[in-house]
Tab-separated table of N, CA and C in Angstrom:
chain	number	residue	atom	x	y	z
A	1	MET	N	45.503	34.253	15.652
A	1	MET	CA	45.488	32.885	15.188
A	1	MET	C	44.556	32.799	13.393
A	2	ALA	N	45.102	31.567	12.631
A	2	ALA	CA	44.837	31.924	11.565
A	2	ALA	C	44.097	30.411	11.270
A	3	ARG	N	42.820	30.615	10.652
A	3	ARG	CA	42.472	29.726	10.444
A	3	ARG	C	41.585	29.673	8.954
A	4	ILE	N	42.612	28.471	8.449
A	4	ILE	CA	42.366	27.991	6.765
A	4	ILE	C	41.569	27.095	6.751
A	5	ALA	N	40.948	26.687	5.803
A	5	ALA	CA	40.192	25.168	5.820
A	5	ALA	C	39.900	24.694	7.092
A	6	GLY	N	39.433	24.865	8.202
A	6	GLY	CA	38.382	24.809	9.066
A	6	GLY	C	40.294	24.043	10.080
A	7	VAL	N	41.007	24.727	10.200
A	7	VAL	CA	42.156	24.327	10.934
A	7	VAL	C	43.021	25.979	11.475
A	8	ASP	N	43.262	25.308	12.581
A	8	ASP	CA	43.835	26.769	12.826
A	8	ASP	C	45.143	26.433	12.910
A	9	LEU	N	46.056	27.346	12.252
A	9	LEU	CA	47.417	27.072	12.382
A	9	LEU	C	48.103	27.321	13.811
A	10	PRO	N	48.932	26.577	13.871
A	10	PRO	CA	49.985	27.019	15.200
A	10	PRO	C	50.373	28.227	14.957
A	11	VAL	N	50.248	28.759	16.409
A	11	VAL	CA	50.960	30.168	16.287
A	11	VAL	C	52.582	30.232	16.463
A	12	GLY	N	52.936	29.566	17.205
A	12	GLY	CA	54.119	28.886	17.483
A	12	GLY	C	54.883	28.773	16.548
A	13	LYS	N	54.386	28.022	15.399
A	13	LYS	CA	55.708	27.445	14.160
A	13	LYS	C	55.587	28.006	13.342
A	14	ARG	N	56.980	27.818	11.881
A	14	ARG	CA	56.491	27.908	11.050
A	14	ARG	C	55.664	28.447	10.376
A	15	VAL	N	55.484	29.658	9.336
A	15	VAL	CA	54.604	29.213	8.521
A	15	VAL	C	54.285	27.761	7.567
A	16	ASP	N	55.175	27.356	6.934
A	16	ASP	CA	55.414	26.305	6.020
A	16	ASP	C	55.328	25.209	6.783
A	17	ILE	N	55.405	24.871	7.815
A	17	ILE	CA	55.413	24.300	8.962
A	17	ILE	C	54.134	23.946	9.039
A	18	GLY	N	53.343	24.559	9.376
A	18	GLY	CA	51.826	24.945	9.906
A	18	GLY	C	50.834	24.513	9.189
A	19	LEU	N	51.502	25.183	7.591
A	19	LEU	CA	50.164	24.539	6.408
A	19	LEU	C	50.489	22.875	6.566
A	20	THR	N	50.860	22.498	7.002
A	20	THR	CA	51.347	20.913	6.801
A	20	THR	C	50.092	19.887	8.133
A	21	TYR	N	49.287	20.750	9.119
A	21	TYR	CA	48.644	20.361	9.760
A	21	TYR	C	47.126	19.978	8.906
A	22	ILE	N	47.182	20.610	7.813
A	22	ILE	CA	45.613	20.661	6.824
A	22	ILE	C	45.926	19.534	6.434
A	23	PHE	N	44.795	18.581	6.551
A	23	PHE	CA	44.432	17.266	5.995
A	23	PHE	C	45.096	17.541	4.406
A	24	GLY	N	46.478	17.312	3.406
A	24	GLY	CA	45.709	17.260	2.266
A	24	GLY	C	46.720	17.988	1.370
A	25	ILE	N	47.500	18.922	3.077
A	25	ILE	CA	48.718	19.412	2.149
A	25	ILE	C	49.797	19.166	2.706
A	26	GLY	N	50.936	18.710	1.871
A	26	GLY	CA	52.381	18.073	2.514
A	26	GLY	C	53.193	19.235	2.988
A	27	LEU	N	54.445	18.956	2.806
A	27	LEU	CA	55.140	20.188	3.295
A	27	LEU	C	56.041	20.436	1.365
A	28	TRP	N	55.973	19.811	0.551
A	28	TRP	CA	56.190	20.348	-0.631
A	28	TRP	C	54.823	21.247	-1.376
A	29	SER	N	53.756	20.865	-1.089
A	29	SER	CA	52.233	21.089	-1.627
A	29	SER	C	53.065	23.151	-0.451
A	30	ALA	N	53.141	22.535	0.620
A	30	ALA	CA	53.151	23.955	1.372
A	30	ALA	C	54.341	25.102	0.904
A	31	LEU	N	54.709	24.411	0.473
A	31	LEU	CA	56.460	25.260	-0.228
A	31	LEU	C	55.497	26.114	-1.202
A	32	ARG	N	55.068	25.539	-2.298
A	32	ARG	CA	54.307	25.730	-3.684
A	32	ARG	C	53.042	26.840	-3.242
A	33	ILE	N	52.676	26.751	-1.859
A	33	ILE	CA	51.501	27.302	-1.396
A	33	ILE	C	52.537	28.998	-1.369
A	34	LEU	N	53.231	28.744	-0.383
A	34	LEU	CA	54.155	29.803	0.020
A	34	LEU	C	54.617	30.742	-1.485
A	35	ALA	N	54.899	29.701	-2.490
A	35	ALA	CA	55.810	30.234	-3.318
A	35	ALA	C	54.523	31.596	-4.025
A	36	GLN	N	53.503	30.804	-4.495
A	36	GLN	CA	52.460	31.483	-5.015
A	36	GLN	C	52.406	32.220	-4.396
A	37	THR	N	51.761	32.765	-3.298
A	37	THR	CA	51.657	34.267	-2.706
A	37	THR	C	52.553	34.454	-2.143
A	38	GLY	N	53.785	34.359	-2.359
A	38	GLY	CA	54.936	35.608	-2.322
A	38	GLY	C	55.494	35.084	-0.352
A	39	ILE	N	54.679	34.251	0.268
A	39	ILE	CA	55.579	34.895	1.772
A	39	ILE	C	56.030	33.426	2.152
A	40	GLU	N	57.158	34.014	3.306
A	40	GLU	CA	58.681	33.782	3.079
A	40	GLU	C	58.104	32.585	4.642
A	41	GLY	N	58.750	31.253	4.119
A	41	GLY	CA	57.693	30.183	4.996
A	41	GLY	C	58.590	30.405	6.260
A	42	LEU	N	60.157	31.051	6.723
A	42	LEU	CA	60.065	31.559	8.393
A	42	LEU	C	59.461	32.529	9.249
A	43	VAL	N	58.472	32.654	8.662
A	43	VAL	CA	57.316	33.611	9.580
A	43	VAL	C	56.540	33.082	9.633
A	44	ARG	N	56.140	33.096	11.236
A	44	ARG	CA	56.049	32.549	12.164
A	44	ARG	C	53.987	32.239	12.468
A	45	GLY	N	53.817	31.735	12.908
A	45	GLY	CA	51.840	32.085	12.267
A	45	GLY	C	51.082	32.949	13.296
A	46	LYS	N	51.745	33.233	14.618
A	46	LYS	CA	51.762	34.388	14.817
A	46	LYS	C	51.848	36.017	14.384
A	47	ASP	N	52.887	35.539	13.390
A	47	ASP	CA	52.835	36.952	12.925
A	47	ASP	C	52.620	37.087	11.434
A	48	LEU	N	52.015	36.332	10.920
A	48	LEU	CA	50.800	36.469	10.088
A	48	LEU	C	49.951	37.664	9.608
A	49	ARG	N	50.146	38.496	8.615
A	49	ARG	CA	49.407	39.257	8.514
A	49	ARG	C	47.763	39.124	7.898
A	50	GLU	N	47.012	39.693	8.339
A	50	GLU	CA	45.660	39.237	7.273
A	50	GLU	C	45.571	39.304	5.945
A	51	ASP	N	46.349	39.849	5.435
A	51	ASP	CA	46.032	39.790	4.367
A	51	ASP	C	46.617	38.518	3.551
A	52	ASP	N	47.667	38.172	4.487
A	52	ASP	CA	48.568	37.171	4.376
A	52	ASP	C	48.340	35.804	4.098
A	53	ILE	N	46.869	35.811	5.733
A	53	ILE	CA	45.392	34.940	5.647
A	53	ILE	C	45.369	34.728	4.690
A	54	LEU	N	44.517	36.156	4.096
A	54	LEU	CA	43.904	35.701	2.954
A	54	LEU	C	44.378	35.227	1.726
A	55	LYS	N	45.312	35.359	0.745
A	55	LYS	CA	45.899	35.379	0.234
A	55	LYS	C	46.208	33.812	0.538
A	56	LEU	N	46.604	33.297	1.541
A	56	LEU	CA	46.731	31.750	1.544
A	56	LEU	C	45.555	30.872	1.548
A	57	ARG	N	44.477	31.514	1.966
A	57	ARG	CA	42.842	30.938	2.009
A	57	ARG	C	42.580	30.763	0.355
A	58	GLU	N	42.581	31.725	-0.168
A	58	GLU	CA	42.607	31.534	-1.448
A	58	GLU	C	43.168	30.912	-2.605
A	59	VAL	N	44.292	30.939	-2.363
A	59	VAL	CA	45.143	29.439	-3.491
A	59	VAL	C	45.128	28.216	-2.352
A	60	ILE	N	44.804	28.399	-1.368
A	60	ILE	CA	44.054	26.225	-1.310
A	60	ILE	C	42.581	26.428	-1.189
A	61	GLU	N	42.051	27.356	-1.411
A	61	GLU	CA	40.444	26.976	-2.129
A	61	GLU	C	40.554	26.983	-3.476
A	62	ARG	N	41.272	27.725	-4.368
A	62	ARG	CA	41.637	27.199	-5.883
A	62	ARG	C	41.646	26.038	-6.105
A	63	ASP	N	42.711	25.618	-6.106
A	63	ASP	CA	44.098	24.716	-5.840
A	63	ASP	C	44.508	23.223	-5.755
A	64	PHE	N	43.994	23.105	-4.071
A	64	PHE	CA	43.793	22.035	-3.503
A	64	PHE	C	42.186	21.857	-3.083
A	65	ILE	N	42.116	20.311	-2.794
A	65	ILE	CA	41.498	19.716	-2.312
A	65	ILE	C	41.798	19.403	-1.295
A	66	VAL	N	41.386	20.214	0.448
A	66	VAL	CA	41.861	19.609	1.590
A	66	VAL	C	40.552	19.082	2.577
A	67	GLU	N	41.383	18.447	3.582
A	67	GLU	CA	39.887	18.360	4.798
A	67	GLU	C	39.051	17.710	4.259
A	68	GLY	N	37.483	17.854	4.007
A	68	GLY	CA	36.897	17.105	4.010
A	68	GLY	C	36.481	16.313	3.317
A	69	ASP	N	36.863	16.792	1.918
A	69	ASP	CA	36.516	16.386	1.021
A	69	ASP	C	37.511	15.179	0.386
A	70	ARG	N	38.814	15.469	1.028
A	70	ARG	CA	39.735	15.232	0.829
A	70	ARG	C	39.799	13.856	1.576
A	71	ARG	N	39.113	14.041	2.580
A	71	ARG	CA	38.447	12.356	3.577
A	71	ARG	C	37.927	11.421	2.263
A	72	LYS	N	36.968	12.026	2.109
A	72	LYS	CA	36.092	11.701	1.226
A	72	LYS	C	36.766	10.912	0.282
A	73	ASP	N	37.505	11.618	-0.505
A	73	ASP	CA	38.561	10.782	-1.939
A	73	ASP	C	39.410	9.300	-0.963
A	74	VAL	N	39.964	9.783	0.004
A	74	VAL	CA	40.700	8.833	0.475
A	74	VAL	C	40.134	7.482	1.570
């Protein structure tokens, strides 16, 4: 199970949809993240490798304001 920004990504859903479960990331942002990391969006959450999860975490932490920090702004 992938945990990114304090959110468990759903294991049965595609990664591009699963990233939208993180507050502050919509579908277009998710697609941009996947393009930056080189991960295919059709991969299911259960099929993500550890290095893919690390790439996702790095890009999200570096380029996006999500979850608690985003909720403060809203």
